[in-house]
Tab-separated table of C-alpha atoms in Angstrom:
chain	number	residue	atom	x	y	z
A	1	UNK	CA	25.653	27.549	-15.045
A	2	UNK	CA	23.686	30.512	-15.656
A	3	UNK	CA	23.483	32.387	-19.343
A	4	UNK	CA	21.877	35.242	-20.041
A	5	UNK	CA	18.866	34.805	-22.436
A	6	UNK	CA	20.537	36.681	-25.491
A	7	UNK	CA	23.494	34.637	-25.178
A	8	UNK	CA	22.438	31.053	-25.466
A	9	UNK	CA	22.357	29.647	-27.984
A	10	UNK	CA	19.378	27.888	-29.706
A	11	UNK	CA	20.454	24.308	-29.805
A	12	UNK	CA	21.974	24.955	-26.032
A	13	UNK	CA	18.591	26.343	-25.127
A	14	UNK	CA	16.905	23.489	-26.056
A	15	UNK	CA	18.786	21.130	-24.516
A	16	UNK	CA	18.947	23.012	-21.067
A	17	UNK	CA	14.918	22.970	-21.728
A	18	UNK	CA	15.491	19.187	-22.082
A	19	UNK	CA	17.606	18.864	-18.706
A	20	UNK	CA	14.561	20.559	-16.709
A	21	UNK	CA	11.796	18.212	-18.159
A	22	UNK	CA	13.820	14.783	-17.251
A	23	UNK	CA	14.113	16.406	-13.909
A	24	UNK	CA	10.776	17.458	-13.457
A	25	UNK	CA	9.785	13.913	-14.917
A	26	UNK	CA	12.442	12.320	-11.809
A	27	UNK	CA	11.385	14.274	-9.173
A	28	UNK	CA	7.749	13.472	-9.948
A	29	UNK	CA	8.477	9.868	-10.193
A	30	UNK	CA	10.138	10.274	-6.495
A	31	UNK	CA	7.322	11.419	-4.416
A	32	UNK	CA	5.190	9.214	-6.565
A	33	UNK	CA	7.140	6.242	-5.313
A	34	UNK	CA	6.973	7.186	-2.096
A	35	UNK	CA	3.461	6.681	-1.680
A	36	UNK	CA	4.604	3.124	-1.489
A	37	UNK	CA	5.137	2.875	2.439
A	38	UNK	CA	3.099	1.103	4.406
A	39	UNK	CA	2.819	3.642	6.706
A	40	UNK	CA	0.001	5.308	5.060
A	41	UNK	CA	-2.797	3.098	3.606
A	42	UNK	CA	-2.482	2.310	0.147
A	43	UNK	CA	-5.822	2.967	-1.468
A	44	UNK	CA	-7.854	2.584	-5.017
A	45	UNK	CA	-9.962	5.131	-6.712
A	46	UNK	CA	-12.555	4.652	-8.516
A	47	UNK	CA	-15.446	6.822	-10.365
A	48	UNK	CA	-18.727	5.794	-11.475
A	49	UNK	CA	-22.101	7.784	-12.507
A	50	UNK	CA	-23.075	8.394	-9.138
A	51	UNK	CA	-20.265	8.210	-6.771
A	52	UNK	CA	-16.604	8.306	-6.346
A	53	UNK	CA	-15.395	5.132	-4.444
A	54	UNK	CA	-12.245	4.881	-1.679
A	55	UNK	CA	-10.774	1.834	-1.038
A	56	UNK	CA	-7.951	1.407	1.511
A	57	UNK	CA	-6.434	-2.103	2.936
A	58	UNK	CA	-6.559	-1.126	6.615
A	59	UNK	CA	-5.924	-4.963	8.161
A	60	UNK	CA	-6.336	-4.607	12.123
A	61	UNK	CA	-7.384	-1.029	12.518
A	62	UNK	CA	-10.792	-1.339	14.609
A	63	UNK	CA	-13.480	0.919	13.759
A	64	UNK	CA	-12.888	3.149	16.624
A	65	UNK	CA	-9.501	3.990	15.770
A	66	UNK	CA	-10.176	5.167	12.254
A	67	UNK	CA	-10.789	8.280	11.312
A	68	UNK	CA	-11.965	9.696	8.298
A	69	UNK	CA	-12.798	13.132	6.927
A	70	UNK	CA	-13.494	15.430	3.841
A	71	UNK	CA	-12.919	18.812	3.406
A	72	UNK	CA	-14.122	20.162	-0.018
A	73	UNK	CA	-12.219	18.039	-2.304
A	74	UNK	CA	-9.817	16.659	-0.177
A	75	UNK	CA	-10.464	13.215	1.843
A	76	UNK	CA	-8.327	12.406	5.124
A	77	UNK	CA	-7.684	8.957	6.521
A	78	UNK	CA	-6.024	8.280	9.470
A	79	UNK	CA	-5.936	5.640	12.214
A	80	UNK	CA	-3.686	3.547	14.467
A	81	UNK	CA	-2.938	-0.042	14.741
A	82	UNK	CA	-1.491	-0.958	17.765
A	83	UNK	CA	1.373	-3.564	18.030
A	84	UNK	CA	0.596	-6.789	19.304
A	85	UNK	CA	3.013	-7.135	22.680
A	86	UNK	CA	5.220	-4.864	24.465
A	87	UNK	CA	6.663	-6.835	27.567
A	88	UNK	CA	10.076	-8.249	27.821
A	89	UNK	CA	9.803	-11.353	27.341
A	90	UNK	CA	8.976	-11.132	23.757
A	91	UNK	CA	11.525	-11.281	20.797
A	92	UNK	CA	10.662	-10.568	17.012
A	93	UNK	CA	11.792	-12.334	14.817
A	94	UNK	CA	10.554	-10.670	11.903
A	95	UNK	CA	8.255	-7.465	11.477
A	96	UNK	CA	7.478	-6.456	8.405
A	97	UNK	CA	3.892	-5.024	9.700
A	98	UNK	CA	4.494	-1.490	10.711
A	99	UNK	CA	1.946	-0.230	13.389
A	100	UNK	CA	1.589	2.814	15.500
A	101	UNK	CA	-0.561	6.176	14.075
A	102	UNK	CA	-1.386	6.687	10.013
A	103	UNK	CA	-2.794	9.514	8.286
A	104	UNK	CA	-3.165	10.269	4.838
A	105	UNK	CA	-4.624	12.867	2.452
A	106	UNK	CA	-5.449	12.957	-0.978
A	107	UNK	CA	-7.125	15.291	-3.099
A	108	UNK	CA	-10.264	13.541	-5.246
A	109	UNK	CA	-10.421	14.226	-8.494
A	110	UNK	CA	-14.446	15.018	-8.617
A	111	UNK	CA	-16.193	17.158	-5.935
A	112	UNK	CA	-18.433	15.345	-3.773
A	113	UNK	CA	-20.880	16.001	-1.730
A	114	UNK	CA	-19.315	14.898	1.735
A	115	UNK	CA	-22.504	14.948	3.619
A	116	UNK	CA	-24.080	12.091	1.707
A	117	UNK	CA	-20.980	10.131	2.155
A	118	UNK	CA	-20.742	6.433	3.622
A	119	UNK	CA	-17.923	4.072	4.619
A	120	UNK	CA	-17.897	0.405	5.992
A	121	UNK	CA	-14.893	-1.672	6.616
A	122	UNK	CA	-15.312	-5.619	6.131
A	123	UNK	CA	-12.173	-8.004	7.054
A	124	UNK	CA	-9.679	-4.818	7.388
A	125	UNK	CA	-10.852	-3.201	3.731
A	126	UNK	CA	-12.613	0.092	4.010
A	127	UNK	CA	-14.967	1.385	1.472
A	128	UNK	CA	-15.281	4.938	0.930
A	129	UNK	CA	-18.576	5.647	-1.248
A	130	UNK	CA	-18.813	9.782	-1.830
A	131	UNK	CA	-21.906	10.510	-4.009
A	132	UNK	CA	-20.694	13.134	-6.702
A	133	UNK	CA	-22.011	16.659	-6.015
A	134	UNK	CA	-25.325	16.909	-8.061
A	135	UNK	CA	-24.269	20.357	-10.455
A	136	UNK	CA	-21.088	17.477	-10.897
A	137	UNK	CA	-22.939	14.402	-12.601
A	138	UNK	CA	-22.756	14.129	-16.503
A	139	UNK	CA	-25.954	14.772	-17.955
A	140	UNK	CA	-27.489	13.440	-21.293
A	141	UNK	CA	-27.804	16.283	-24.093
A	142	UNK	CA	-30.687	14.923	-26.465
A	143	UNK	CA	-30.282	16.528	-29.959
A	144	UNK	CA	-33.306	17.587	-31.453
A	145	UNK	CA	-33.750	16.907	-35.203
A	146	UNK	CA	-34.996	20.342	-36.826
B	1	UNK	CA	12.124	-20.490	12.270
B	2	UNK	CA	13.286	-19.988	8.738
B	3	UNK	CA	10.506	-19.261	5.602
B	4	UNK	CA	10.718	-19.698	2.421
B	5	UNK	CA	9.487	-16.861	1.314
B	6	UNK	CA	11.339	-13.708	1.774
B	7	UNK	CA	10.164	-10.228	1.127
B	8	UNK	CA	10.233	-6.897	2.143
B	9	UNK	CA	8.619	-5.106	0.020
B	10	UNK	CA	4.481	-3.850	0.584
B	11	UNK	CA	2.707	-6.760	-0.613
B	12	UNK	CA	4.933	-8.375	-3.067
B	13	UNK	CA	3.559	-10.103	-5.819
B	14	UNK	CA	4.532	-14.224	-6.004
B	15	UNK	CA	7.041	-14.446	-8.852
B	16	UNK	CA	5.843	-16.871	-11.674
B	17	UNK	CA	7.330	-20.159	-11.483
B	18	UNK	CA	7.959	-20.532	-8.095
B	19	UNK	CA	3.715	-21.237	-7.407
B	20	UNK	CA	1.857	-22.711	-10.488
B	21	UNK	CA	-1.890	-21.403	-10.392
B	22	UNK	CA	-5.059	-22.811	-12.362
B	23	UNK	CA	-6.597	-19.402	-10.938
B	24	UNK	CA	-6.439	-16.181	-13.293
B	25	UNK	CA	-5.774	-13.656	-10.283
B	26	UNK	CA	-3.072	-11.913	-8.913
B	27	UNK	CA	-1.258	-13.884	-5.823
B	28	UNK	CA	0.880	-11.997	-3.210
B	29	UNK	CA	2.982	-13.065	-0.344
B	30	UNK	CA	1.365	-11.413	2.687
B	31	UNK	CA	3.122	-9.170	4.762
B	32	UNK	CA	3.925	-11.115	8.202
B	33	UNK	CA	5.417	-11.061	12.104
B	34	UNK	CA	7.194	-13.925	13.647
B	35	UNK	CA	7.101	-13.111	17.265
B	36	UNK	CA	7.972	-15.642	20.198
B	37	UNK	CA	7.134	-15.012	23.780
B	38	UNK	CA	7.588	-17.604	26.346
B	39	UNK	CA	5.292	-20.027	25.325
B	40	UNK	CA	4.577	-20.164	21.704
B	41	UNK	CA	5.154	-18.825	18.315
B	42	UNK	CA	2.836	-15.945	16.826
B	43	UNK	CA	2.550	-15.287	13.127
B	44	UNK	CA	0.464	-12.362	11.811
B	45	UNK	CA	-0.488	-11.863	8.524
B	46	UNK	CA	-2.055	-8.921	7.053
B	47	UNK	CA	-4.766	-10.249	4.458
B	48	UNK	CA	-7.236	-7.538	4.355
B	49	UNK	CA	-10.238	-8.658	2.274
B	50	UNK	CA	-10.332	-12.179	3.295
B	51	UNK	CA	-12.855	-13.537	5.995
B	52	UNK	CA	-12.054	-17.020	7.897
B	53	UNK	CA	-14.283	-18.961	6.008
B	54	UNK	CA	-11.508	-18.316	2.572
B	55	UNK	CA	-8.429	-18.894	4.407
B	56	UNK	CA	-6.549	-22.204	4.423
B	57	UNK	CA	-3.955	-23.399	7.131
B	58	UNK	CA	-2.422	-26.215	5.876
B	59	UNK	CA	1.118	-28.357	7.778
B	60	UNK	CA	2.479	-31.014	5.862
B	61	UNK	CA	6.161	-32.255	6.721
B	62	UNK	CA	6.900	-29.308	8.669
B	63	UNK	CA	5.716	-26.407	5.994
B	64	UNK	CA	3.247	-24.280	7.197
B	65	UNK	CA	1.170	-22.726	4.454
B	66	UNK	CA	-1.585	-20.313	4.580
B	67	UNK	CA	-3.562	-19.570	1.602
B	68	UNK	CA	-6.393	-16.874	1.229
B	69	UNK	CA	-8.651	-15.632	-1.165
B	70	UNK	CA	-10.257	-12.603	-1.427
B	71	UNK	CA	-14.067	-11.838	-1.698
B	72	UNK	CA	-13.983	-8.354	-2.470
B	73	UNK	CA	-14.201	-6.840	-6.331
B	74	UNK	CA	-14.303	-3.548	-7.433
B	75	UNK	CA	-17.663	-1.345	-7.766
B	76	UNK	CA	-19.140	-2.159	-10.567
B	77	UNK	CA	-19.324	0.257	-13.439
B	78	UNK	CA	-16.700	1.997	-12.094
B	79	UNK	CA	-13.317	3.194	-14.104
B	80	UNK	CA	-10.253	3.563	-11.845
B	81	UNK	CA	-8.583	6.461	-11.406
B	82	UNK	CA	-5.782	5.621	-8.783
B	83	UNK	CA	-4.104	1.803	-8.212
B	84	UNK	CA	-2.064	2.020	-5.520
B	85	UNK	CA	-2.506	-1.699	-4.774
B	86	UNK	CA	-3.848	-4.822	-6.151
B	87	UNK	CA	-6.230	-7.214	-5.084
B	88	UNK	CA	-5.723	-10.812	-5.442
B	89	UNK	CA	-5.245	-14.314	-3.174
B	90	UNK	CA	-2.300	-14.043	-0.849
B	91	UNK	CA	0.062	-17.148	-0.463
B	92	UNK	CA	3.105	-18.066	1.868
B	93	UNK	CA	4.870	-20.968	3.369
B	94	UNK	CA	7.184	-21.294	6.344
B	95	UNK	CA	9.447	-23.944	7.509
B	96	UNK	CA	9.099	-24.961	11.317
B	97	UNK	CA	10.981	-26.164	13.195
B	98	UNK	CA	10.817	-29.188	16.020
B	99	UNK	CA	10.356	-26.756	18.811
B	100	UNK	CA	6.340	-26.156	17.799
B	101	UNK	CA	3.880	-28.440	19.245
B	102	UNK	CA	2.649	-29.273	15.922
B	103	UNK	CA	-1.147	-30.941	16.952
B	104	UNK	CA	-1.961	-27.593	18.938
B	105	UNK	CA	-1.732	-24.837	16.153
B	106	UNK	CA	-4.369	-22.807	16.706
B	107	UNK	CA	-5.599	-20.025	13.862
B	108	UNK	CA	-7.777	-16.922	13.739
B	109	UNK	CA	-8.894	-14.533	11.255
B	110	UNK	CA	-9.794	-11.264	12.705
B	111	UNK	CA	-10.034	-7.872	10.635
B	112	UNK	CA	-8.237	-9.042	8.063
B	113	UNK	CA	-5.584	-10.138	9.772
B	114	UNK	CA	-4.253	-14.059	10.472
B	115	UNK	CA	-3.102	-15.006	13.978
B	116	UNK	CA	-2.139	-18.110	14.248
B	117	UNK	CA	-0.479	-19.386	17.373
B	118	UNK	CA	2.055	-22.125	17.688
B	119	UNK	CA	2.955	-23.290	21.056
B	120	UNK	CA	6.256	-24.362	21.812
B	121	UNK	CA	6.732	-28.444	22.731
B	122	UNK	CA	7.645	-29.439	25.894
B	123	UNK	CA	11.132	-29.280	26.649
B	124	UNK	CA	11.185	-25.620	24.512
B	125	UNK	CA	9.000	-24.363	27.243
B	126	UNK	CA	10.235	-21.866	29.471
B	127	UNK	CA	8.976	-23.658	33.034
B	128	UNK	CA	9.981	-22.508	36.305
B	129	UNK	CA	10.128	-25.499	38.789
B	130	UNK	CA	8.538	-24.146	42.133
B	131	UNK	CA	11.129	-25.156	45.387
B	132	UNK	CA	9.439	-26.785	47.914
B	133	UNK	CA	10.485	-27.326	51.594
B	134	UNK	CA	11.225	-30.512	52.489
């Protein structure tokens, strides 16, 4: 229902306030849980002095399927995993891998400096080290005793 | 081939109780496929972070159980900013049944993923019998 301003009341106001924070609070919830499919890599951030650290659990994904990328802030993983067999004669019992083409994006919370960056992958984890951009770093402030 | 362990969620974590531990880290039930060609049984389960030299294949009575630990820990000095997963020692157990050849099992770690192949006994086998002229 829609009241105009100078009508509402002020306890009425508030509560319609109210209403639009618990669904801004829900819908935020709902794409956050949505990150959950396996489809795109799940991955950890970290942050230390020098760097800002990616890792994503990418089990099967050969190196020359993977792709990664940054773009200012923003970091891009994608890849493909293929499935094991396609013929006939083969029945699945159960899949609960999912395989085929991934991407993902995410937006890091520091800026880096994506030419310096690095990335290995041991057994199916891949490491993402981006060195923080140098104007970026914290720096000491030394106070002076006068 | 029934298991024991059901899940279909990513990466579900073991629920207390059901596996006692002596080891303070997280333990998950690996996500797998149970695929069966012609020949054999083929499980694959996803445990990135473990290497072949920290993952145990075990049979006993039937139950197949694979247990991996992982090697990798987070940078050091570093606070996290996003969790999106967890890293820990992945655990799960299946039942077989009398149709796997039990002595051949054969396993394989490769990228973080387990492969391990379980050929079918004898009369399970899918043989064609060539037709000779006589």
């Amino acid at each position: 229902m829609i009241y105009r301003r100078s009508s509402i009341p002020g306890f009425l106001r508030d509560m319609l306030r109210f209403q639009d924070q618990m669904n801004r609070i829900f819908d935020a919830s709902m794409t956050g849980s949505s990150y959950q499919s396996d489809a795109m890599p799940a991955m950890n951030i970290y942050t230390t002095t020098e760097d800002t650290v990616v890792t994503a659990e990418v089990p099967g994904v050969d190196i020359k399927d993977l792709e990664i990328s940054v773009v200012g802030n923003n970091l891009t993983i994608s890849g493909s995993r293929e499935a094991e067999f396609t013929d006939e004669n083969t029945t699945y019992h159960r899949q609960e891998r999912t395989c085929g083409y991934f991407s993902r994006g995410i937006e890091l919370p520091l800026p880096v400096e994506a030419d310096k960056a690095e990335a290995s992958l041991v057994n199916g984890l891949l490491t993402i080290t981006l060195p923080r951009a140098e104007a970026d770093k914290p720096r000491r402030i030394s106070v002076k005793m006068t | 081939m029934p298991d024991t362990n059901s899940s279909k969620e990513n990466k579900p974590e073991v629920v207390e109780g059901t596996i006692e531990r002596t080891r303070n880290r997280n333990l998950y039930s690996p996500r797998a496929d149970i695929i069966e060609t012609a020949e054999q049984y083929l499980i694959l389960a996803d445990i990135p972070g473990c290497s072949e030299k920290n993952v145990h294949v075990t049979l006993e009575k039937n139950v197949l159980t694979i247990n991996a630990v992982t090697t990798s820990s987070p940078p050091t000095g570093g606070t996290l900013i996003l969790s999106e997963y967890g890293t820990g020692d992945y655990y799960r157990s299946f039942v077989l049944s009398d149709q796997v050849d039990q002595e051949n099992i054969e396993a394989q770690v490769k990228n973080g993923i387990l492969r391990l192949v379980l050929p079918k006994a004898g009369p399970a086998k899918a043989q064609s019998i060539t037709v000779k002229a006589g």
